[in-house]
Short mmCIF file of C-alpha atoms and ligand atoms in Angstrom, two decimals:
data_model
loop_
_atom_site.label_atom_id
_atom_site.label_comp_id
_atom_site.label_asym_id
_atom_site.label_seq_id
_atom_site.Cartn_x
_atom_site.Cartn_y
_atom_site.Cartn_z
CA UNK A 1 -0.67 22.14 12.62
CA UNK A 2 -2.57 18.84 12.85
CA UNK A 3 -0.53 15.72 13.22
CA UNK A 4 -2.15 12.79 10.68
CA UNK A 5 -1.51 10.29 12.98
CA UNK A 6 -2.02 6.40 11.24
CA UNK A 7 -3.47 4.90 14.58
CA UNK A 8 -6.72 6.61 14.27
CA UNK A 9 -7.23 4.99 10.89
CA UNK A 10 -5.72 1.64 11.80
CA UNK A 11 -7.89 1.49 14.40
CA UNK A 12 -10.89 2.28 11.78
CA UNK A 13 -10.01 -0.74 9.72
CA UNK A 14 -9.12 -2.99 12.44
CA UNK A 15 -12.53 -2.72 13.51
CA UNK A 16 -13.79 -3.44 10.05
CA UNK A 17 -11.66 -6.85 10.41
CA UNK A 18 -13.09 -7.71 13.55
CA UNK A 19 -16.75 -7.06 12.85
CA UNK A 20 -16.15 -9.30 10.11
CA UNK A 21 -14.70 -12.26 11.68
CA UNK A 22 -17.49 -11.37 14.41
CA UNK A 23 -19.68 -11.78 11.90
CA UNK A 24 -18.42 -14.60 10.42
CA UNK A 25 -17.62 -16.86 13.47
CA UNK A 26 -15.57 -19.92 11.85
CA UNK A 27 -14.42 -18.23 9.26
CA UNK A 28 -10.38 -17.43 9.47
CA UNK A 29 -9.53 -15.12 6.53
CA UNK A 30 -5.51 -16.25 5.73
CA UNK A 31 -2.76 -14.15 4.43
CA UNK A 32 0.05 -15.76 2.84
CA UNK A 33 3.50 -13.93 3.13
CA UNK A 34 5.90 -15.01 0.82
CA UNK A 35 10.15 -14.02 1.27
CA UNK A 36 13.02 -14.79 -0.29
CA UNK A 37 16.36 -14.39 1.72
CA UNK A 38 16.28 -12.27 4.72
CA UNK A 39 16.47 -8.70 4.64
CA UNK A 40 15.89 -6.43 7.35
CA UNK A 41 13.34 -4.55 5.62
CA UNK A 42 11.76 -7.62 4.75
CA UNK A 43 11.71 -8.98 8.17
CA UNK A 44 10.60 -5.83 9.94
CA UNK A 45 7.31 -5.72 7.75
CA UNK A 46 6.58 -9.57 7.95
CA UNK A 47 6.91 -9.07 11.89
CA UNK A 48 4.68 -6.47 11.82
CA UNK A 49 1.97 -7.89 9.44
CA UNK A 50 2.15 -10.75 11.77
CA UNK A 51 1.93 -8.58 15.18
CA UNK A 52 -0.87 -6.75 13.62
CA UNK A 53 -2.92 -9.55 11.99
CA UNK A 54 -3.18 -11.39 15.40
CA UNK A 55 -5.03 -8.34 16.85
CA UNK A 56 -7.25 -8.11 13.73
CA UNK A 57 -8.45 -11.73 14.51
CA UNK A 58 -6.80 -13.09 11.05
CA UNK A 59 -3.95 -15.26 9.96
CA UNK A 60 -0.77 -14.16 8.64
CA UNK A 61 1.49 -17.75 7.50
CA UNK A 62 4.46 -16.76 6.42
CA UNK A 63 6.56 -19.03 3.41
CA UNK A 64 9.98 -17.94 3.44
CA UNK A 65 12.31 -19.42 1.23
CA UNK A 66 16.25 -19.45 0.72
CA UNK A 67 18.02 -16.42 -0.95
CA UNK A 68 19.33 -18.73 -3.48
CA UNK A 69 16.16 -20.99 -4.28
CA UNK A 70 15.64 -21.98 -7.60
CA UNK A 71 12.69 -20.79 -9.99
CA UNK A 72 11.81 -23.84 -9.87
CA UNK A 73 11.29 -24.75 -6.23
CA UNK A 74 9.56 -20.70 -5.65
CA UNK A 75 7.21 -21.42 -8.65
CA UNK A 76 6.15 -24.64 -6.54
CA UNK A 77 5.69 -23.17 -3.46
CA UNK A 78 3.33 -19.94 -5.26
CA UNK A 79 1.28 -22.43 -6.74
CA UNK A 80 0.57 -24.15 -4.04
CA UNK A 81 -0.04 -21.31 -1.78
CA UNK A 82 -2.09 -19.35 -5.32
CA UNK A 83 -3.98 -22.55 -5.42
CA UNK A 84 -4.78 -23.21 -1.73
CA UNK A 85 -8.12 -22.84 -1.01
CA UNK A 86 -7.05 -21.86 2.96
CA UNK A 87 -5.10 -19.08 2.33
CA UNK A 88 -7.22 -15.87 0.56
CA UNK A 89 -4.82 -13.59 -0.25
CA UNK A 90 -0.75 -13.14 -0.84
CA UNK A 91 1.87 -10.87 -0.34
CA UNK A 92 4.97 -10.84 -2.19
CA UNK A 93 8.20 -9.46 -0.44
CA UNK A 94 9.80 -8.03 -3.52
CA UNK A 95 12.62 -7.47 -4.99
CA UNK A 96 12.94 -11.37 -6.14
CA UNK A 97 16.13 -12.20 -6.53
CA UNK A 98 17.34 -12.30 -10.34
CA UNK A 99 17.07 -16.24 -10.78
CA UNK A 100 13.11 -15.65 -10.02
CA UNK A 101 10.98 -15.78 -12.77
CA UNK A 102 8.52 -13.02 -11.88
CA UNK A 103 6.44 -12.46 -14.98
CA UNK A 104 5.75 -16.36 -15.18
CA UNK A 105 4.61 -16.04 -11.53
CA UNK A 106 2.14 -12.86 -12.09
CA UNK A 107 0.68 -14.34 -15.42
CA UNK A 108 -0.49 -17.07 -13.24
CA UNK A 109 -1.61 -14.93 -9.70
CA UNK A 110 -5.58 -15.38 -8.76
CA UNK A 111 -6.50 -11.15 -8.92
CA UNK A 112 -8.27 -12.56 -6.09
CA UNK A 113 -5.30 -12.95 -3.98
CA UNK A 114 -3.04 -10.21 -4.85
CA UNK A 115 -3.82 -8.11 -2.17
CA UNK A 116 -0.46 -5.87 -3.18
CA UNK A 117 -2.12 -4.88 -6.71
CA UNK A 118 1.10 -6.41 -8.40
CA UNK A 119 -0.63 -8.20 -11.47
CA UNK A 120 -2.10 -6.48 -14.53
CA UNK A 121 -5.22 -7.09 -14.00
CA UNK A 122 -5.66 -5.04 -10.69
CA UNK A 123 -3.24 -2.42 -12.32
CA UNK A 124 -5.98 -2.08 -15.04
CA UNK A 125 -8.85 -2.31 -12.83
CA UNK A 126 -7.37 0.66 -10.82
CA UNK A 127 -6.52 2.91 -13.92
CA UNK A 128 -10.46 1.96 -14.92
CA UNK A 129 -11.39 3.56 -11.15
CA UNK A 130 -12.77 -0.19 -10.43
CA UNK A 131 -12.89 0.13 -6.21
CA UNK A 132 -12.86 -3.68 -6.56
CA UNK A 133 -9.48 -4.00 -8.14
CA UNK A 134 -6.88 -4.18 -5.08
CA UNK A 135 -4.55 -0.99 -5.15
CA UNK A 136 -1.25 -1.39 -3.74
CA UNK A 137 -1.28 -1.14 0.03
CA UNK A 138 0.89 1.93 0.07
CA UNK A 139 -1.01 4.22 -2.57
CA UNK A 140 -4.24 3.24 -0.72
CA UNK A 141 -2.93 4.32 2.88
CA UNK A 142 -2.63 7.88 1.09
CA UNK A 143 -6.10 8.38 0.34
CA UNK A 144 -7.34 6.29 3.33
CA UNK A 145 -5.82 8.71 5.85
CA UNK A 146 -7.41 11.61 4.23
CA UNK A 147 -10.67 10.33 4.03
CA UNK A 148 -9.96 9.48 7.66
CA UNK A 149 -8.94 13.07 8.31
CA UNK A 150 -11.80 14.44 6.26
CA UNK A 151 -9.55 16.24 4.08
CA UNK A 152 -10.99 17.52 0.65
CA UNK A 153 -9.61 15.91 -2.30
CA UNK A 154 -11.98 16.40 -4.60
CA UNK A 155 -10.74 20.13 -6.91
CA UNK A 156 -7.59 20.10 -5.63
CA UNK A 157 -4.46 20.64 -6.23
CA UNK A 158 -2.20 17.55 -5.59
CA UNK A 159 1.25 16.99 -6.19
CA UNK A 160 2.59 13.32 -5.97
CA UNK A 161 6.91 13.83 -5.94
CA UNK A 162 7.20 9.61 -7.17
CA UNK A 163 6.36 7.51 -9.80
CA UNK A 164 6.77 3.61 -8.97
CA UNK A 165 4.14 1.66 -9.66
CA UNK A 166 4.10 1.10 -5.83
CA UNK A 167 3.40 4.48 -4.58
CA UNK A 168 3.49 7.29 -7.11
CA UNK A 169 1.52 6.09 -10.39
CA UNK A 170 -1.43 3.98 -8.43
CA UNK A 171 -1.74 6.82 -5.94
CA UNK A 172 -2.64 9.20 -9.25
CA UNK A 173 -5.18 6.96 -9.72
CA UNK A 174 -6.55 6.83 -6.98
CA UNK A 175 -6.50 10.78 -6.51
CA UNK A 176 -7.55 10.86 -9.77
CA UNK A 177 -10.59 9.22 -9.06
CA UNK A 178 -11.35 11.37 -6.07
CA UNK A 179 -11.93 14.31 -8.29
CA UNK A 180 -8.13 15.77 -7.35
CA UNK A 181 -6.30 17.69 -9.89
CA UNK A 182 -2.84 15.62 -9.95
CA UNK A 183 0.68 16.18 -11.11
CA UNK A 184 2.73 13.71 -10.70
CA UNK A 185 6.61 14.59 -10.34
CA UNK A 186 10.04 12.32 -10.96
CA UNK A 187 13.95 12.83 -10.99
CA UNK A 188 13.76 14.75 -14.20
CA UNK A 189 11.13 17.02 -13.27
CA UNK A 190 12.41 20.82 -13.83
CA UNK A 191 11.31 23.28 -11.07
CA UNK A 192 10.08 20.89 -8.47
CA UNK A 193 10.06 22.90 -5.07
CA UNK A 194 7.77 25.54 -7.73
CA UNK A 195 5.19 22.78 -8.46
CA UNK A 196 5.40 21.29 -4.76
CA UNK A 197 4.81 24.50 -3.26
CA UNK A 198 1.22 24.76 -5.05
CA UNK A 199 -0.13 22.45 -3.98
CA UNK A 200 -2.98 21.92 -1.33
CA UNK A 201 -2.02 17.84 -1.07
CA UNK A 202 1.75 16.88 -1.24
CA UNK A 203 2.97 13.45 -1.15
CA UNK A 204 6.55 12.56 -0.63
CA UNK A 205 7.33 9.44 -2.13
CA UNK A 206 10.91 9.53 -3.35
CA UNK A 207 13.07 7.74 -0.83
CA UNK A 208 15.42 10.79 0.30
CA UNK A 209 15.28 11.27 3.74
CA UNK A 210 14.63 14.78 5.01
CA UNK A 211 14.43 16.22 0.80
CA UNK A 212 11.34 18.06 1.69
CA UNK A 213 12.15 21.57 2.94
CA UNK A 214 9.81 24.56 3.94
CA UNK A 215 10.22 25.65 0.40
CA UNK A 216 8.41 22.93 -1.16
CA UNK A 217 4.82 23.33 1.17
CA UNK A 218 2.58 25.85 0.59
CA UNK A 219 1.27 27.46 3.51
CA UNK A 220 -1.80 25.25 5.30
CA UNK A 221 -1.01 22.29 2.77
CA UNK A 222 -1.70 18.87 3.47
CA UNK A 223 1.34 16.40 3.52
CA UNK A 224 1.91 12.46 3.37
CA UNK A 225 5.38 11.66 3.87
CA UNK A 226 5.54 8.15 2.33
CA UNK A 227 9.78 7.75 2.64
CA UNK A 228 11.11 5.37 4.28
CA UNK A 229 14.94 6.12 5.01
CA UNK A 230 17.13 5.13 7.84
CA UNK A 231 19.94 7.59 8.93
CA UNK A 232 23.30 7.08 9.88
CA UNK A 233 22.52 6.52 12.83
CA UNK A 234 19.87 4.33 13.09
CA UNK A 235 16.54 6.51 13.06
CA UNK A 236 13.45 6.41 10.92
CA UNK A 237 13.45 9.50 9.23
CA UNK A 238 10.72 10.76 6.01
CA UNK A 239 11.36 12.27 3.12
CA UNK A 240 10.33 15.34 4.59
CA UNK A 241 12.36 17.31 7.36
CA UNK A 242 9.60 17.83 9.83
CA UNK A 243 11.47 20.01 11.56
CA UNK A 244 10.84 22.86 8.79
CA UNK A 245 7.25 21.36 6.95
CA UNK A 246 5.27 21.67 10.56
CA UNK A 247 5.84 25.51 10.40
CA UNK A 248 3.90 25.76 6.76
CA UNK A 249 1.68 22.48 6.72
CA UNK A 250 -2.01 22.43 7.93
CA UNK A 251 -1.66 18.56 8.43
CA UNK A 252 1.36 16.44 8.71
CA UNK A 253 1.65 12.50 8.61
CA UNK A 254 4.76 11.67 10.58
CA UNK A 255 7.54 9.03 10.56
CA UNK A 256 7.25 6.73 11.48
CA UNK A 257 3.78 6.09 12.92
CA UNK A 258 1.97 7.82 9.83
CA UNK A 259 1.46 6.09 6.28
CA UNK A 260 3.98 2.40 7.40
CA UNK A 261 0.82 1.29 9.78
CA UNK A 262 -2.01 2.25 8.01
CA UNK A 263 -0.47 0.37 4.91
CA UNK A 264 -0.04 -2.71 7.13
CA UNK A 265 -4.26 -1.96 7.81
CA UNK A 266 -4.52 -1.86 4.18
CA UNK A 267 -3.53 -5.44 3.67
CA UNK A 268 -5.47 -6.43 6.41
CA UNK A 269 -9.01 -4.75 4.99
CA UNK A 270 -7.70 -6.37 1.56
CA UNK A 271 -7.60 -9.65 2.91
CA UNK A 272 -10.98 -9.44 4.39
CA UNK A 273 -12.52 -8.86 1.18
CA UNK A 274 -10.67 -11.10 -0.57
CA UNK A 275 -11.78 -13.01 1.66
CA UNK A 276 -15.23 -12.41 1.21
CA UNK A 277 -14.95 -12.32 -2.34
CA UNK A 278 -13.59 -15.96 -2.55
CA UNK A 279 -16.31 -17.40 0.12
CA UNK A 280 -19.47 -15.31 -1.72
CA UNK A 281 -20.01 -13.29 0.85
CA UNK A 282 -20.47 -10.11 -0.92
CA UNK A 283 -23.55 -8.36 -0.67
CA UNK A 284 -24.61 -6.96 -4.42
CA UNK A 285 -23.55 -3.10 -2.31
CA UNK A 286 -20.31 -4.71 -1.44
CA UNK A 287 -19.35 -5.29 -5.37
CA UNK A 288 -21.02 -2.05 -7.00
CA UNK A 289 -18.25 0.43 -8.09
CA UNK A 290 -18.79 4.04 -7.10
CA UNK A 291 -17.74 5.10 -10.37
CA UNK A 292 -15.89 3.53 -13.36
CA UNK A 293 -14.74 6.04 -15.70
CA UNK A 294 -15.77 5.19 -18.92
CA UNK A 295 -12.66 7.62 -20.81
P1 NDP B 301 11.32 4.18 -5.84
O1 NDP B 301 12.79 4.29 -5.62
O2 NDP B 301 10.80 3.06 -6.64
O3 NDP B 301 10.80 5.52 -6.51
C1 NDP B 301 11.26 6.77 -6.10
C2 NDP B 301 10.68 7.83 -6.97
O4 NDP B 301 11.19 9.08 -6.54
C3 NDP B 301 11.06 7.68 -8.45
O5 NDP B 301 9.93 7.95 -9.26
C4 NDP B 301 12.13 8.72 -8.66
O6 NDP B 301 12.14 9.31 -9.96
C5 NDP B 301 11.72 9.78 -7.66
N1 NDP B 301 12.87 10.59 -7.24
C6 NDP B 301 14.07 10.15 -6.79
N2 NDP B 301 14.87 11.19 -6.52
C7 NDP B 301 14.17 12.31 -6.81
C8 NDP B 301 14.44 13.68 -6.76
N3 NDP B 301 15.62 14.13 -6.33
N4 NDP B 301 13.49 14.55 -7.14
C9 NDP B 301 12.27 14.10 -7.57
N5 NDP B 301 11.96 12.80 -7.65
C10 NDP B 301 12.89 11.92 -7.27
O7 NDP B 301 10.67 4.22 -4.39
P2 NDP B 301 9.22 3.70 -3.86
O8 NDP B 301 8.15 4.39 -4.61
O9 NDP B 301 9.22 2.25 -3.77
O10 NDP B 301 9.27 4.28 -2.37
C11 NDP B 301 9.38 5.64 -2.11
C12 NDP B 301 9.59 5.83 -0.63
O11 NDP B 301 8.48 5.30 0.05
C13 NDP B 301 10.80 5.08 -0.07
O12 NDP B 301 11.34 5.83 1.01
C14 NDP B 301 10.20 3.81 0.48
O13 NDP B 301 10.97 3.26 1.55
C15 NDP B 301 8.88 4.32 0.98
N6 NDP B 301 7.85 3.31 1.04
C16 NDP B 301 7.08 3.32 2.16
C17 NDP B 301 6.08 2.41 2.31
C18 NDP B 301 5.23 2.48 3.52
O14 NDP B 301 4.51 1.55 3.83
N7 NDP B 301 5.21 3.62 4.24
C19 NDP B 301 5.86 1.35 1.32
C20 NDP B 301 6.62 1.51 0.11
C21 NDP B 301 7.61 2.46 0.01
P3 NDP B 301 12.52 8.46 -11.30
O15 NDP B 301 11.30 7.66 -11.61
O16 NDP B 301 12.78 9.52 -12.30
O17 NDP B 301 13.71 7.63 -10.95
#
């Protein structure tokens, strides 16, 4: 069983980031972070975008704002930051609190900046298989690991359990437009651990810790654990229970130190070419798509 370990792929992008501020001396590619209130969760990434960032060589500023701010005060402070010229990209910490306004904030986000793929427009470009469009981070770090691992994806079979428009619906996408044959699974789906179990790519994005058994891999399978849970008493744990999926799986990612840091990478390679994007610094090979589907 091979462990899918995120570092090796981190470590691919942060290279990526530094050849380009290498190449670019002067230039200081700035991420935006924006928060509302303070919750752990919230905290923990924004401390790690930060920690990371520095050793990519870019700028993570972060905006955070009272739990109870008004729409109107957090509309002022997006617009400034959406219409700053120094910062290239932005990174929600959502939920927003009810009083937000979201939808009059995303009708007005710069594609540009969105690094998260939270407006419709990079939603679109994504379903179109546009590689320009910015996917969310999460869904991204999926397919970004197995290209880093060299696993096939292209004719087979893989089975997303998910369907947020975080994780589970981009990712099919994305899959999708790797030539994988995807099913993508939910809370209502009948005989799930039957559908799991055939495929060659699982991904566990459901937010249950430890729901994957044994019975849900098929023997030599590829699997992404994606979940995010804290137990009882305070460990990470996946959705998967690792304990029983190493004894079927080919390949493993584990938790944590699987998909969490190579979607941190993600924002960071997303920033850069936002980055580049905003300055003109695209070559003409840097904006081609690899393939657009035209269905
Ligand atoms: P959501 O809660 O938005 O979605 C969970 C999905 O799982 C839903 O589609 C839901 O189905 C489905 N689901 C829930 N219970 C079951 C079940 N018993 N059987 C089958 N499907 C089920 O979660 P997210 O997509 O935001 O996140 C998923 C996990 O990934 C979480 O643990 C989260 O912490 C983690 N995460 C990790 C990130 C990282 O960087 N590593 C980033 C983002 C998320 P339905 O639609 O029918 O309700």
């Amino acid at each position: 069983m091979q462990e899918l370990l995120g570092k090796k792929v981190a470590d691919e992008i942060k290279n990526y980031c530094l050849d380009f501020t290498g190449k670019y001396n002067g230039i200081l590619p700035a991420l935006a972070i924006l928060r509302v209130g303070d919750r752990p969760e919230d905290l923990s990434y924004e401390r790690s975008i930060k920690k990371r960032f520095l050793d990519y060589g870019l700028e993570a500023k972060d905006y955070s704002l009272p739990e109870n701010v008004s729409n109107e005060e957090f509309q002022e402070v997006f617009d400034f930051i959406n219409n700053d010229d120094e910062i290239h990209g932005i990174i929600i910490m959502r939920p927003l609190p009810k009083q937000i306004n979201e939808q009059e904030m995303l009708r007005k986000f710069n594609p540009d900046k969105d690094l998260d793929g939270i407006t419709d427009q990079n939603a679109a470009g994504v379903m179109r298989g546009d590689t320009t469009a910015f996917a969310p981070c999460t869904a991204q770090a999926v397919v970004e690991i197995l290209k880093g691992y060299n696993i096939e994806m292209a004719g087979k079979k893989a089975v997303i359990i998910g369907r947020s428009m975080v994780v589970g619906k981009p990712l099919s996408m994305l899959l999708m437009k790797e030539n994988a044959t995807v099913t993508v699974c939910h809370s209502k789906t009948e005989n799930l651990k039957e559908i799991a179990s055939k495929a060659d790519i699982l991904v566990a994005a459901v937010g249950k810790a430890k729901m994957i058994s044994g019975g849900y891999v098929k023997e030599d399978a590829t699997v992404i654990d994606v979940g995010i849970n804290m137990t009882e008493d305070g460990h990470l744990v996946g959705d998967c229970d690792w304990d029983q999926v190493v004894l079927k799986a080919g390949a493993v990612t584990p938790v944590p130190g699987g998909v969490g840091i190579v979607t941190t990478a993600v924002l960071a390679k997303h920033l850069v070419e936002a980055s580049k994007r905003q300055m003109h610094l695209e070559t003409p090979d840097d904006q081609k798509d690899e393939y657009v589907s035209e269905n």
